[in-house]
Amino acid sequence: MKMTRKRLEIALAYNWPLFIGLPVCAGLAISYLFGVYHQPLPYEKLNLFVASLETESEAICENIQAKFADQNLKEVSITSANPGDAIFNQKLKVVGYNRADLFLLPLSVLDDLTPSDVMLPFSEELIDTYINSEARTYYVDEQLTFGVLLRSRSEDSWLDDFIDFVAEDYYLCINVKSKNVADFGMYDNAEYDLALQTFSYLLGGEQ
């Protein structure tokens, strides 16, 4: 009995950090796994990349969240970048291309890109289903349509309450890699079209 107690005392003397550290590590691991488990799935969240001088991200996210609250939209976020900044193109191509579902871009930015690298060309079905007006101006490159005029430089928009646009025409474009564009993009997610519904909502104006 004395030997057992002595061994226990020796073990505690040398290994006490483990007795403290292991429960802490276990708690952190459980917390992390719990957080991962409860993160929104790709088709339950949206990201908009906005090229602007300033964006009221929280306000516009709340606006979209409220609009689609009954359609299992759990998270809306905005990536905003000033098109005049030196790192704008890097942020667009590294962050925007890999994360955004929709792009709000001025004409000068579009003209400097190769839209086919990441943007979804509009099919007639997409236009008929999600663009709610026949009198639209489109951005066309290599005979393919990649954007629709969202805001003219000469006209105000309901989005002016949220976004400080540069003085140019703005086009709304779709990321071909989005998992929220039904089966129009790279993925066959026919029932998941929240990005396209948001696309249509932004074009139609505040309701």
mmCIF file of C-alpha atoms in Angstrom:
data_model
loop_
_atom_site.group_PDB
_atom_site.id
_atom_site.type_symbol
_atom_site.label_atom_id
_atom_site.label_comp_id
_atom_site.label_asym_id
_atom_site.label_seq_id
_atom_site.Cartn_x
_atom_site.Cartn_y
_atom_site.Cartn_z
ATOM 1 C CA MET A 1 0.000 0.000 0.000
ATOM 2 C CA LYS A 2 2.846 2.335 0.899
ATOM 3 C CA MET A 3 4.643 1.534 -2.379
ATOM 4 C CA THR A 4 1.498 2.229 -4.375
ATOM 5 C CA ARG A 5 0.995 5.558 -2.640
ATOM 6 C CA LYS A 6 4.643 6.473 -3.120
ATOM 7 C CA ARG A 7 4.478 5.646 -6.828
ATOM 8 C CA LEU A 8 1.356 7.764 -7.116
ATOM 9 C CA GLU A 9 3.097 10.686 -5.424
ATOM 10 C CA ILE A 10 6.085 10.331 -7.771
ATOM 11 C CA ALA A 11 3.800 10.140 -10.779
ATOM 12 C CA LEU A 12 1.961 13.257 -9.680
ATOM 13 C CA ALA A 13 5.216 15.091 -9.076
ATOM 14 C CA TYR A 14 6.497 14.420 -12.591
ATOM 15 C CA ASN A 15 3.276 14.314 -14.587
ATOM 16 C CA TRP A 16 1.091 16.950 -12.937
ATOM 17 C CA PRO A 17 1.046 19.127 -16.087
ATOM 18 C CA LEU A 18 -0.691 16.281 -17.916
ATOM 19 C CA PHE A 19 -3.420 16.046 -15.300
ATOM 20 C CA ILE A 20 -4.114 19.762 -15.788
ATOM 21 C CA GLY A 21 -3.477 20.018 -19.525
ATOM 22 C CA LEU A 22 -5.414 16.983 -20.737
ATOM 23 C CA PRO A 23 -8.831 18.148 -19.456
ATOM 24 C CA VAL A 24 -8.195 21.622 -20.878
ATOM 25 C CA CYS A 25 -7.222 20.172 -24.283
ATOM 26 C CA ALA A 26 -10.220 17.862 -24.228
ATOM 27 C CA GLY A 27 -12.526 20.799 -23.473
ATOM 28 C CA LEU A 28 -11.066 22.884 -26.307
ATOM 29 C CA ALA A 29 -11.377 19.974 -28.747
ATOM 30 C CA ILE A 30 -15.001 19.387 -27.821
ATOM 31 C CA SER A 31 -15.743 23.110 -28.155
ATOM 32 C CA TYR A 32 -14.088 23.232 -31.592
ATOM 33 C CA LEU A 33 -15.933 20.148 -32.869
ATOM 34 C CA PHE A 34 -19.214 21.522 -31.540
ATOM 35 C CA GLY A 35 -18.596 24.784 -33.380
ATOM 36 C CA VAL A 36 -17.717 23.011 -36.631
ATOM 37 C CA TYR A 37 -20.792 20.806 -36.371
ATOM 38 C CA HIS A 38 -23.082 23.811 -36.003
ATOM 39 C CA GLN A 39 -21.539 25.948 -38.747
ATOM 40 C CA PRO A 40 -23.906 26.736 -41.626
ATOM 41 C CA LEU A 41 -23.600 24.462 -44.629
ATOM 42 C CA PRO A 42 -22.506 26.025 -47.954
ATOM 43 C CA TYR A 43 -26.094 26.282 -49.189
ATOM 44 C CA GLU A 44 -27.205 27.954 -45.944
ATOM 45 C CA LYS A 45 -24.938 30.997 -46.230
ATOM 46 C CA LEU A 46 -24.174 33.782 -48.687
ATOM 47 C CA ASN A 47 -21.226 36.052 -49.349
ATOM 48 C CA LEU A 48 -21.289 39.167 -51.517
ATOM 49 C CA PHE A 49 -18.124 40.745 -52.855
ATOM 50 C CA VAL A 50 -18.684 44.497 -53.160
ATOM 51 C CA ALA A 51 -16.256 46.873 -54.863
ATOM 52 C CA SER A 52 -17.017 50.152 -53.156
ATOM 53 C CA LEU A 53 -15.551 53.060 -51.227
ATOM 54 C CA GLU A 54 -17.451 51.991 -48.121
ATOM 55 C CA THR A 55 -20.144 49.438 -47.337
ATOM 56 C CA GLU A 56 -22.600 49.236 -44.457
ATOM 57 C CA SER A 57 -22.057 45.493 -44.247
ATOM 58 C CA GLU A 58 -24.110 44.806 -41.148
ATOM 59 C CA ALA A 59 -27.140 46.703 -42.405
ATOM 60 C CA ILE A 60 -27.291 45.059 -45.823
ATOM 61 C CA CYS A 61 -26.636 41.617 -44.336
ATOM 62 C CA GLU A 62 -29.535 42.096 -41.925
ATOM 63 C CA ASN A 63 -31.706 43.235 -44.820
ATOM 64 C CA ILE A 64 -30.998 40.091 -46.865
ATOM 65 C CA GLN A 65 -31.220 37.845 -43.796
ATOM 66 C CA ALA A 66 -34.669 39.205 -42.981
ATOM 67 C CA LYS A 67 -35.835 38.783 -46.577
ATOM 68 C CA PHE A 68 -34.942 35.093 -46.699
ATOM 69 C CA ALA A 69 -35.306 34.182 -43.025
ATOM 70 C CA ASP A 70 -37.927 31.543 -43.840
ATOM 71 C CA GLN A 71 -35.725 29.818 -46.441
ATOM 72 C CA ASN A 72 -33.035 28.417 -44.155
ATOM 73 C CA LEU A 73 -30.557 31.216 -44.783
ATOM 74 C CA LYS A 74 -28.374 31.177 -41.662
ATOM 75 C CA GLU A 75 -25.487 33.497 -42.500
ATOM 76 C CA VAL A 76 -24.914 36.499 -44.768
ATOM 77 C CA SER A 77 -21.531 38.184 -45.067
ATOM 78 C CA ILE A 78 -19.928 40.826 -47.250
ATOM 79 C CA THR A 79 -16.384 41.157 -48.486
ATOM 80 C CA SER A 80 -15.799 44.795 -49.339
ATOM 81 C CA ALA A 81 -12.824 46.360 -51.100
ATOM 82 C CA ASN A 82 -12.075 49.792 -52.519
ATOM 83 C CA PRO A 83 -11.364 49.404 -56.263
ATOM 84 C CA GLY A 84 -8.847 52.232 -55.976
ATOM 85 C CA ASP A 85 -6.645 50.353 -53.510
ATOM 86 C CA ALA A 86 -3.426 48.762 -54.717
ATOM 87 C CA ILE A 87 -4.400 45.362 -53.299
ATOM 88 C CA PHE A 88 -7.916 45.382 -54.726
ATOM 89 C CA ASN A 89 -7.266 42.893 -57.540
ATOM 90 C CA GLN A 90 -5.482 40.548 -55.180
ATOM 91 C CA LYS A 91 -8.372 40.634 -52.712
ATOM 92 C CA LEU A 92 -10.897 40.090 -55.483
ATOM 93 C CA LYS A 93 -9.080 37.097 -56.972
ATOM 94 C CA VAL A 94 -7.944 35.468 -53.734
ATOM 95 C CA VAL A 95 -10.872 36.169 -51.423
ATOM 96 C CA GLY A 96 -13.712 37.013 -53.801
ATOM 97 C CA TYR A 97 -13.162 34.270 -56.337
ATOM 98 C CA ASN A 98 -12.957 31.599 -53.626
ATOM 99 C CA ARG A 99 -15.637 32.805 -51.251
ATOM 100 C CA ALA A 100 -18.231 35.025 -52.886
ATOM 101 C CA ASP A 101 -21.529 33.914 -54.359
ATOM 102 C CA LEU A 102 -22.280 37.270 -56.002
ATOM 103 C CA PHE A 103 -20.129 40.164 -57.229
ATOM 104 C CA LEU A 104 -21.124 43.837 -57.343
ATOM 105 C CA LEU A 105 -18.496 45.345 -59.617
ATOM 106 C CA PRO A 106 -18.011 48.620 -61.503
ATOM 107 C CA LEU A 107 -17.512 48.530 -65.242
ATOM 108 C CA SER A 108 -13.794 49.383 -65.063
ATOM 109 C CA VAL A 109 -13.114 46.367 -62.850
ATOM 110 C CA LEU A 110 -15.009 44.025 -65.162
ATOM 111 C CA ASP A 111 -13.118 45.343 -68.161
ATOM 112 C CA ASP A 112 -9.824 44.431 -66.466
ATOM 113 C CA LEU A 113 -10.896 40.844 -65.785
ATOM 114 C CA THR A 114 -11.392 37.688 -67.780
ATOM 115 C CA PRO A 115 -14.974 36.969 -66.681
ATOM 116 C CA SER A 116 -14.913 33.380 -67.900
ATOM 117 C CA ASP A 117 -12.286 32.572 -65.251
ATOM 118 C CA VAL A 118 -14.844 32.609 -62.460
ATOM 119 C CA MET A 119 -18.158 34.150 -63.481
ATOM 120 C CA LEU A 120 -21.232 32.271 -64.526
ATOM 121 C CA PRO A 121 -22.444 33.010 -68.070
ATOM 122 C CA PHE A 122 -26.158 33.735 -68.094
ATOM 123 C CA SER A 123 -28.296 31.182 -69.871
ATOM 124 C CA GLU A 124 -31.699 32.077 -71.294
ATOM 125 C CA GLU A 125 -33.298 30.000 -68.541
ATOM 126 C CA LEU A 126 -31.449 31.918 -65.829
ATOM 127 C CA ILE A 127 -32.424 35.252 -67.364
ATOM 128 C CA ASP A 128 -36.071 34.220 -67.718
ATOM 129 C CA THR A 129 -36.273 32.884 -64.162
ATOM 130 C CA TYR A 130 -34.254 35.314 -62.072
ATOM 131 C CA ILE A 131 -34.020 38.630 -63.935
ATOM 132 C CA ASN A 132 -37.299 40.367 -63.386
ATOM 133 C CA SER A 133 -37.400 42.772 -66.308
ATOM 134 C CA GLU A 134 -36.953 42.587 -70.062
ATOM 135 C CA ALA A 135 -35.439 46.074 -70.314
ATOM 136 C CA ARG A 136 -32.010 45.268 -68.932
ATOM 137 C CA THR A 137 -28.463 46.195 -69.865
ATOM 138 C CA TYR A 138 -25.977 43.328 -69.786
ATOM 139 C CA TYR A 139 -22.224 42.955 -69.602
ATOM 140 C CA VAL A 140 -21.120 40.824 -72.546
ATOM 141 C CA ASP A 141 -17.655 39.375 -73.155
ATOM 142 C CA GLU A 142 -16.761 37.039 -76.021
ATOM 143 C CA GLN A 143 -20.469 36.859 -76.910
ATOM 144 C CA LEU A 144 -21.349 35.545 -73.443
ATOM 145 C CA THR A 145 -23.363 37.460 -70.841
ATOM 146 C CA PHE A 146 -21.689 37.656 -67.435
ATOM 147 C CA GLY A 147 -23.398 40.546 -65.677
ATOM 148 C CA VAL A 148 -26.529 42.635 -65.524
ATOM 149 C CA LEU A 149 -26.624 46.373 -64.812
ATOM 150 C CA LEU A 150 -27.442 46.811 -61.135
ATOM 151 C CA ARG A 151 -26.961 50.561 -60.783
ATOM 152 C CA SER A 152 -26.367 53.224 -63.384
ATOM 153 C CA ARG A 153 -23.844 55.927 -62.526
ATOM 154 C CA SER A 154 -26.480 58.509 -63.431
ATOM 155 C CA GLU A 155 -29.313 57.077 -61.316
ATOM 156 C CA ASP A 156 -29.849 56.490 -57.620
ATOM 157 C CA SER A 157 -30.508 53.027 -56.257
ATOM 158 C CA TRP A 158 -32.066 51.687 -53.056
ATOM 159 C CA LEU A 159 -28.634 50.172 -52.418
ATOM 160 C CA ASP A 160 -27.185 53.674 -52.013
ATOM 161 C CA ASP A 161 -28.410 53.478 -48.410
ATOM 162 C CA PHE A 162 -25.902 50.685 -47.813
ATOM 163 C CA ILE A 163 -23.119 51.071 -50.368
ATOM 164 C CA ASP A 164 -20.917 54.037 -51.272
ATOM 165 C CA PHE A 165 -20.565 53.305 -54.992
ATOM 166 C CA VAL A 166 -17.811 54.758 -57.144
ATOM 167 C CA ALA A 167 -19.054 56.942 -60.006
ATOM 168 C CA GLU A 168 -19.505 54.160 -62.555
ATOM 169 C CA ASP A 169 -22.087 51.735 -63.833
ATOM 170 C CA TYR A 170 -22.265 48.671 -61.570
ATOM 171 C CA TYR A 171 -22.966 45.131 -62.690
ATOM 172 C CA LEU A 172 -24.188 42.168 -60.712
ATOM 173 C CA CYS A 173 -22.361 38.933 -61.507
ATOM 174 C CA ILE A 174 -22.495 35.344 -60.237
ATOM 175 C CA ASN A 175 -19.641 33.110 -59.116
ATOM 176 C CA VAL A 176 -19.714 29.903 -61.160
ATOM 177 C CA LYS A 177 -18.254 28.087 -58.124
ATOM 178 C CA SER A 178 -21.122 29.039 -55.819
ATOM 179 C CA LYS A 179 -23.023 26.121 -54.307
ATOM 180 C CA ASN A 180 -26.107 28.304 -54.110
ATOM 181 C CA VAL A 181 -26.953 28.720 -57.788
ATOM 182 C CA ALA A 182 -29.034 25.578 -58.341
ATOM 183 C CA ASP A 183 -27.654 23.576 -61.271
ATOM 184 C CA PHE A 184 -26.497 26.583 -63.303
ATOM 185 C CA GLY A 185 -22.943 26.530 -61.937
ATOM 186 C CA MET A 186 -20.282 23.908 -61.326
ATOM 187 C CA TYR A 187 -22.418 21.929 -58.876
ATOM 188 C CA ASP A 188 -25.695 20.123 -59.360
ATOM 189 C CA ASN A 189 -27.575 21.608 -56.417
ATOM 190 C CA ALA A 190 -30.943 22.045 -58.067
ATOM 191 C CA GLU A 191 -32.839 22.801 -54.835
ATOM 192 C CA TYR A 192 -30.319 25.326 -53.500
ATOM 193 C CA ASP A 193 -30.735 28.691 -55.206
ATOM 194 C CA LEU A 194 -30.463 31.277 -52.424
ATOM 195 C CA ALA A 195 -27.723 33.143 -54.291
ATOM 196 C CA LEU A 196 -29.973 33.418 -57.328
ATOM 197 C CA GLN A 197 -32.928 34.554 -55.242
ATOM 198 C CA THR A 198 -30.712 37.200 -53.658
ATOM 199 C CA PHE A 199 -29.480 38.132 -57.139
ATOM 200 C CA SER A 200 -33.070 38.702 -58.223
ATOM 201 C CA TYR A 201 -33.882 40.592 -55.014
ATOM 202 C CA LEU A 202 -30.968 42.996 -55.449
ATOM 203 C CA LEU A 203 -32.078 43.716 -58.999
ATOM 204 C CA GLY A 204 -35.701 44.178 -58.058
ATOM 205 C CA GLY A 205 -35.187 46.652 -55.282
ATOM 206 C CA GLU A 206 -36.138 46.743 -51.641
ATOM 207 C CA GLN A 207 -39.497 45.181 -50.819
#
